């Protein structure tokens, strides 16, 4: 499969009152056309910053300091202003956490669709765009203002707008976190029906591992602004090689259902000011050895996935019983 998106060692910093904050620290990820990829990690791991960087929609006080992002082999940072506008409008579809604030509060739904599609608001095609996202009674929905819609309906409208121009890449950042649990699955079902329906590639940024396990071809695990493990969802979920990926799975609600118990990850994720020169997970890792504090592990292909851990090779060949805590003494 051809790669649609190549994120190469991207580093992004925010200028904050407390100084520079390095939200992305060398994240690398390649996505093939038509794939569905779940990007997971604790809050603060850099998911939203990465989502925004792909479309270059970061705030003005954020800056790319290293690396590149190629869409269709073209750097998104090489676009002129007009190329960037066309890229965002025609190639990308964004779906964010809060659908009501993603919509224009002053415009009825039909005008927002008409605007994106360059159509008259009376054009019947507008109704078909609303039907496509599973909305009923579309005439009524079309005449409503965003605040007159329920959260689930508003998110369907956002999705209709995001796919209206047939984008090749859909970027969904926590698209169901603000919705009632009863409609979360419906929205995910809709989102994940789109790649088959439209040929689009879908990136789901989320802390919800269960939805990634259920719907995504591939998973990328982020930590400290980097992608520390990335492979087929089935392989990573059944045997995570990076100790952080392992810990994240054990901390996820639902872990108790598959024979374990929920174990919170002690400590806090790092707040980086500059490039991390050691493994960012070292202070919290039960597999840590001296090398981890001295040298940042390079990303290597081990057991069919990309993983950045000095002990991944060892973990790949260890017997299951050796993969539990207390593995430190192996050094
Ligand atoms: N607009 C912003 N201004 C300053 N710091 C930010 C901003 N957005 C995110 N950050 C910081 O960048 C890091 C990564 O955050 P974010 O990309 O939001 O991660 P996630 O989506 O995984 O929670 C965090 O330390 C966060 O506090
Ligand atoms: Mg986020």
XYZ file of C-alpha atoms and ligand atoms in Angstrom:
359
model
C 0.000 0.000 0.000
C 1.129 3.519 -0.781
C 1.752 5.800 2.183
C -0.585 8.777 2.357
C 0.962 10.409 5.385
C 4.523 10.360 6.656
C 5.259 12.028 9.954
C 9.016 12.200 10.369
C 10.614 13.037 13.707
C 8.320 15.991 14.197
C 9.039 18.305 17.128
C 6.689 21.129 18.135
C 7.060 23.629 20.975
C 4.584 26.012 22.578
C 5.827 29.340 23.925
C 4.157 29.513 27.345
C 4.493 31.899 30.291
C 6.650 29.292 31.995
C 8.957 29.068 28.968
C 9.121 26.635 26.101
C 7.061 23.479 26.280
C 7.989 20.667 23.908
C 4.689 18.939 23.124
C 6.045 16.804 20.278
C 9.524 15.364 20.597
C 10.404 13.448 17.468
C 7.148 11.627 16.736
C 7.312 9.381 13.676
C 4.430 7.573 11.999
C 3.668 6.388 8.478
C 0.056 5.825 7.449
C -0.998 3.970 4.306
C -3.942 5.107 2.183
C -7.181 3.544 3.411
C -5.868 2.538 6.840
C -7.564 3.211 10.148
C -5.046 4.117 12.833
C -5.699 4.713 16.524
C -3.274 7.074 18.239
C -3.413 6.526 21.972
C -1.707 7.832 25.093
C -2.391 9.501 28.425
C -3.534 13.081 28.549
C -0.575 15.343 27.731
C 1.213 12.819 25.528
C 0.891 15.086 22.480
C -2.074 13.578 20.601
C -3.963 16.807 19.968
C -0.805 18.694 19.079
C 0.009 16.043 16.487
C -3.552 16.167 15.074
C -3.326 19.945 14.716
C 0.189 19.892 13.271
C -0.906 17.673 10.359
C -3.315 20.392 9.198
C -0.998 23.194 10.346
C -3.780 24.547 12.483
C -1.681 25.102 15.614
C -1.994 28.389 17.501
C 0.443 31.164 16.562
C 2.589 30.631 19.666
C 3.351 27.061 18.606
C 6.325 26.343 16.402
C 7.662 23.370 14.529
C 11.295 23.088 15.587
C 12.297 19.902 13.777
C 11.066 17.151 11.496
C 8.556 17.081 8.690
C 5.075 15.909 7.739
C 4.516 14.683 4.203
C 1.052 14.269 2.736
C 1.141 12.470 -0.569
C 4.935 12.926 -0.515
C 4.616 16.723 -0.209
C 5.675 18.578 2.911
C 2.725 20.354 4.518
C 5.228 22.993 5.649
C 6.167 23.804 2.050
C 2.644 24.973 1.120
C 1.985 28.617 0.297
C -0.991 30.196 2.089
C -3.356 29.438 -0.774
C -2.074 25.872 -1.163
C -2.520 25.376 2.562
C -6.128 26.578 2.389
C -6.853 24.226 -0.504
C -5.121 21.346 1.307
C -7.221 21.854 4.436
C -10.457 22.299 2.511
C -10.104 19.476 -0.017
C -7.851 16.841 1.541
C -8.530 16.974 5.282
C -11.604 16.517 7.440
C -11.348 17.388 11.136
C -13.666 16.072 13.817
C -13.044 17.406 17.319
C -14.285 16.651 20.800
C -16.912 19.349 21.086
C -19.187 19.378 18.028
C -21.245 22.395 19.001
C -18.205 24.648 19.271
C -16.856 23.257 15.982
C -19.931 24.598 14.175
C -20.643 28.233 13.363
C -23.225 29.299 15.991
C -24.667 32.018 13.761
C -25.507 29.849 10.746
C -28.233 27.286 10.139
C -26.881 23.837 9.273
C -27.873 24.072 5.602
C -25.923 27.299 5.107
C -22.790 25.745 6.628
C -23.011 22.822 4.207
C -23.858 25.094 1.284
C -20.847 27.245 2.105
C -18.418 24.296 2.171
C -19.881 22.778 -0.988
C -20.190 26.043 -2.936
C -23.884 25.331 -3.463
C -27.101 27.260 -2.983
C -28.748 26.450 0.366
C -31.816 25.228 -1.561
C -29.782 22.637 -3.463
C -31.208 19.151 -2.807
C -27.656 17.734 -2.656
C -27.375 19.270 0.808
C -30.023 16.884 2.121
C -28.165 13.885 0.764
C -25.060 14.981 2.698
C -27.123 14.910 5.888
C -28.690 11.557 5.058
C -25.263 10.078 4.498
C -24.357 10.560 8.154
C -27.483 8.797 9.361
C -29.557 11.866 10.237
C -33.336 11.486 10.050
C -35.795 14.230 9.207
C -33.031 16.064 7.384
C -35.148 19.041 6.316
C -35.659 19.958 9.938
C -32.040 19.396 10.898
C -30.942 21.534 7.943
C -32.944 24.479 9.236
C -31.600 24.348 12.756
C -28.873 26.376 14.421
C -26.082 24.354 16.111
C -27.361 25.067 19.654
C -30.699 23.513 18.675
C -29.058 20.126 18.012
C -28.303 17.358 20.491
C -24.612 16.474 20.938
C -24.930 13.346 18.815
C -26.782 15.176 16.026
C -24.248 18.009 16.108
C -21.375 15.528 15.788
C -23.143 13.937 12.785
C -23.387 17.381 11.204
C -19.685 17.971 11.903
C -18.909 14.652 10.208
C -21.113 15.600 7.229
C -19.130 18.836 6.901
C -15.809 17.026 7.338
C -16.522 14.538 4.534
C -18.470 16.900 2.269
C -15.609 17.507 -0.159
C -14.362 13.935 -0.157
C -11.151 14.403 1.854
C -8.503 11.716 1.716
C -7.611 12.048 5.391
C -10.022 12.231 8.329
C -8.598 13.330 11.664
C -10.815 12.655 14.668
C -9.546 13.928 18.037
C -11.519 12.426 20.954
C -14.687 12.643 18.824
C -16.942 10.980 21.386
C -15.608 12.237 24.740
C -18.222 14.965 25.077
C -21.120 12.680 24.122
C -23.420 10.508 26.240
C -22.130 6.964 26.479
C -25.261 5.654 24.737
C -24.448 7.480 21.507
C -20.660 7.100 21.551
C -20.794 3.749 19.815
C -23.195 5.052 17.170
C -20.810 7.871 16.303
C -17.835 5.495 16.204
C -19.797 3.092 13.976
C -20.519 5.988 11.643
C -16.907 7.217 11.641
C -15.502 3.789 10.939
C -17.996 3.152 8.151
C -16.475 6.079 6.246
C -13.201 4.544 5.041
C -15.121 1.753 3.259
C -17.724 4.205 1.974
C -15.402 6.980 0.802
C -11.912 5.452 0.622
C -10.689 7.922 3.224
C -7.887 7.189 5.668
C -8.885 7.664 9.294
C -6.804 8.724 12.273
C -8.518 8.400 15.644
C -6.737 10.229 18.478
C -8.107 8.916 21.746
C -7.390 7.714 25.260
C -10.059 5.041 24.777
C -8.111 1.870 24.019
C -11.226 -0.229 23.684
C -12.501 1.678 20.673
C -9.084 1.372 19.023
C -8.979 -2.374 19.668
C -12.474 -2.699 18.233
C -12.185 -0.543 15.137
C -8.594 0.241 14.105
C -6.216 -1.663 11.830
C -3.222 -0.188 13.538
C -2.326 1.482 16.814
C 0.353 4.055 17.607
C 1.142 4.603 21.272
C 2.373 8.080 22.215
C 4.433 9.052 25.222
C 6.286 12.292 25.888
C 5.518 13.637 22.426
C 6.900 10.572 20.664
C 5.373 7.447 19.143
C 6.946 4.678 21.223
C 5.214 1.650 19.713
C 3.306 1.265 16.482
C 1.991 -1.862 14.821
C -1.074 -3.908 13.994
C -3.664 -3.345 16.718
C -4.072 -7.060 17.292
C -0.326 -7.618 17.760
C 0.231 -4.622 20.036
C -2.834 -5.290 22.183
C -2.110 -8.975 22.583
C 1.571 -8.452 23.370
C 2.724 -4.878 23.907
C 6.507 -4.688 23.712
C 7.070 -1.226 25.148
C 6.583 -1.287 28.934
C 4.514 1.906 28.647
C 2.158 0.335 26.112
C 1.869 -2.612 28.486
C 1.171 -0.350 31.469
C -1.380 1.677 29.501
C -3.303 -1.471 28.607
C -3.300 -2.655 32.199
C -4.571 0.754 33.312
C -7.439 0.795 30.808
C -10.998 0.201 31.970
C -11.864 -3.265 30.752
C -8.456 -4.719 31.675
C -10.129 -6.550 34.564
C -12.493 -8.247 32.126
C -9.641 -10.009 30.346
C -8.296 -11.628 33.476
C -6.217 -8.832 34.941
C -6.971 -6.048 37.347
C -6.724 -2.340 36.664
C -3.295 -1.097 37.667
C -2.815 2.645 37.514
C 0.556 3.808 36.182
C 2.425 5.399 39.095
C 3.980 8.817 38.543
C 3.188 11.442 35.964
C 3.925 11.914 32.277
C 6.894 14.222 31.598
C 6.611 17.892 30.721
C 9.486 18.460 28.337
C 11.315 21.747 27.854
C 13.804 20.406 25.329
C 14.596 17.228 23.463
C 14.624 14.249 25.795
C 18.069 12.639 25.776
C 16.946 9.575 27.699
C 13.943 7.312 27.480
C 11.059 9.592 28.544
C 9.363 6.694 30.346
C 12.461 5.708 32.372
C 11.353 7.361 35.661
C 8.115 5.329 35.701
C 9.288 2.111 34.098
C 9.518 -1.205 35.933
C 11.944 -2.463 33.244
C 14.358 0.462 33.522
C 18.126 -0.162 33.389
C 21.012 2.335 33.484
C 21.154 2.594 29.713
C 17.569 3.944 29.616
C 18.633 6.975 31.673
C 21.705 7.609 29.530
C 20.530 7.025 26.004
C 17.246 7.468 24.267
C 16.315 4.230 22.487
C 16.086 4.358 18.697
C 12.992 3.043 17.002
C 13.501 -0.515 15.731
C 11.394 -3.117 13.990
C 10.856 -5.950 16.456
C 8.213 -8.661 16.118
C 6.602 -6.867 13.195
C 6.147 -3.460 14.794
C 8.169 -0.319 15.452
C 9.186 0.082 19.050
C 11.518 2.444 20.941
C 12.740 0.549 23.992
C 16.184 -0.769 24.938
C 14.572 -3.921 26.277
C 12.020 -4.594 23.546
C 14.017 -7.427 22.007
C 14.241 -9.112 25.378
C 10.545 -8.590 26.021
C 9.699 -10.027 22.614
C 11.392 -13.315 23.433
C 10.517 -13.488 27.147
C 8.079 -16.083 28.440
C 4.757 -14.517 29.494
C 5.523 -14.997 33.198
C 8.691 -12.911 32.813
C 6.704 -9.997 31.471
C 5.216 -9.093 34.837
C 6.700 -6.605 37.276
C 10.038 -7.154 38.931
C 11.781 -7.612 35.611
C 14.497 -5.156 36.648
C 16.813 -7.774 38.001
C 17.285 -9.167 34.480
C 19.935 -6.460 33.978
N -2.334 25.431 23.335
C -1.378 25.012 24.174
N -0.571 25.876 24.805
C 0.399 25.454 25.637
N 0.657 24.168 25.906
C -0.111 23.252 25.310
C -1.162 23.619 24.420
N -1.764 22.481 23.962
C -1.111 21.465 24.557
N -0.127 21.911 25.360
C 0.811 21.097 26.146
O 1.449 20.200 25.250
C 1.556 18.896 25.788
C 0.812 17.930 24.881
O -0.575 18.226 24.954
P -1.668 17.669 23.946
O -1.133 17.721 22.572
O -2.925 18.396 24.215
O -1.772 16.143 24.406
P -3.026 15.141 24.475
O -3.957 15.518 23.379
O -2.395 13.803 24.321
O -3.630 15.312 25.830
C 0.985 18.984 27.211
O 2.056 19.187 28.105
C 0.090 20.187 27.135
O -0.041 20.801 28.393
Mg -5.991 15.880 23.352
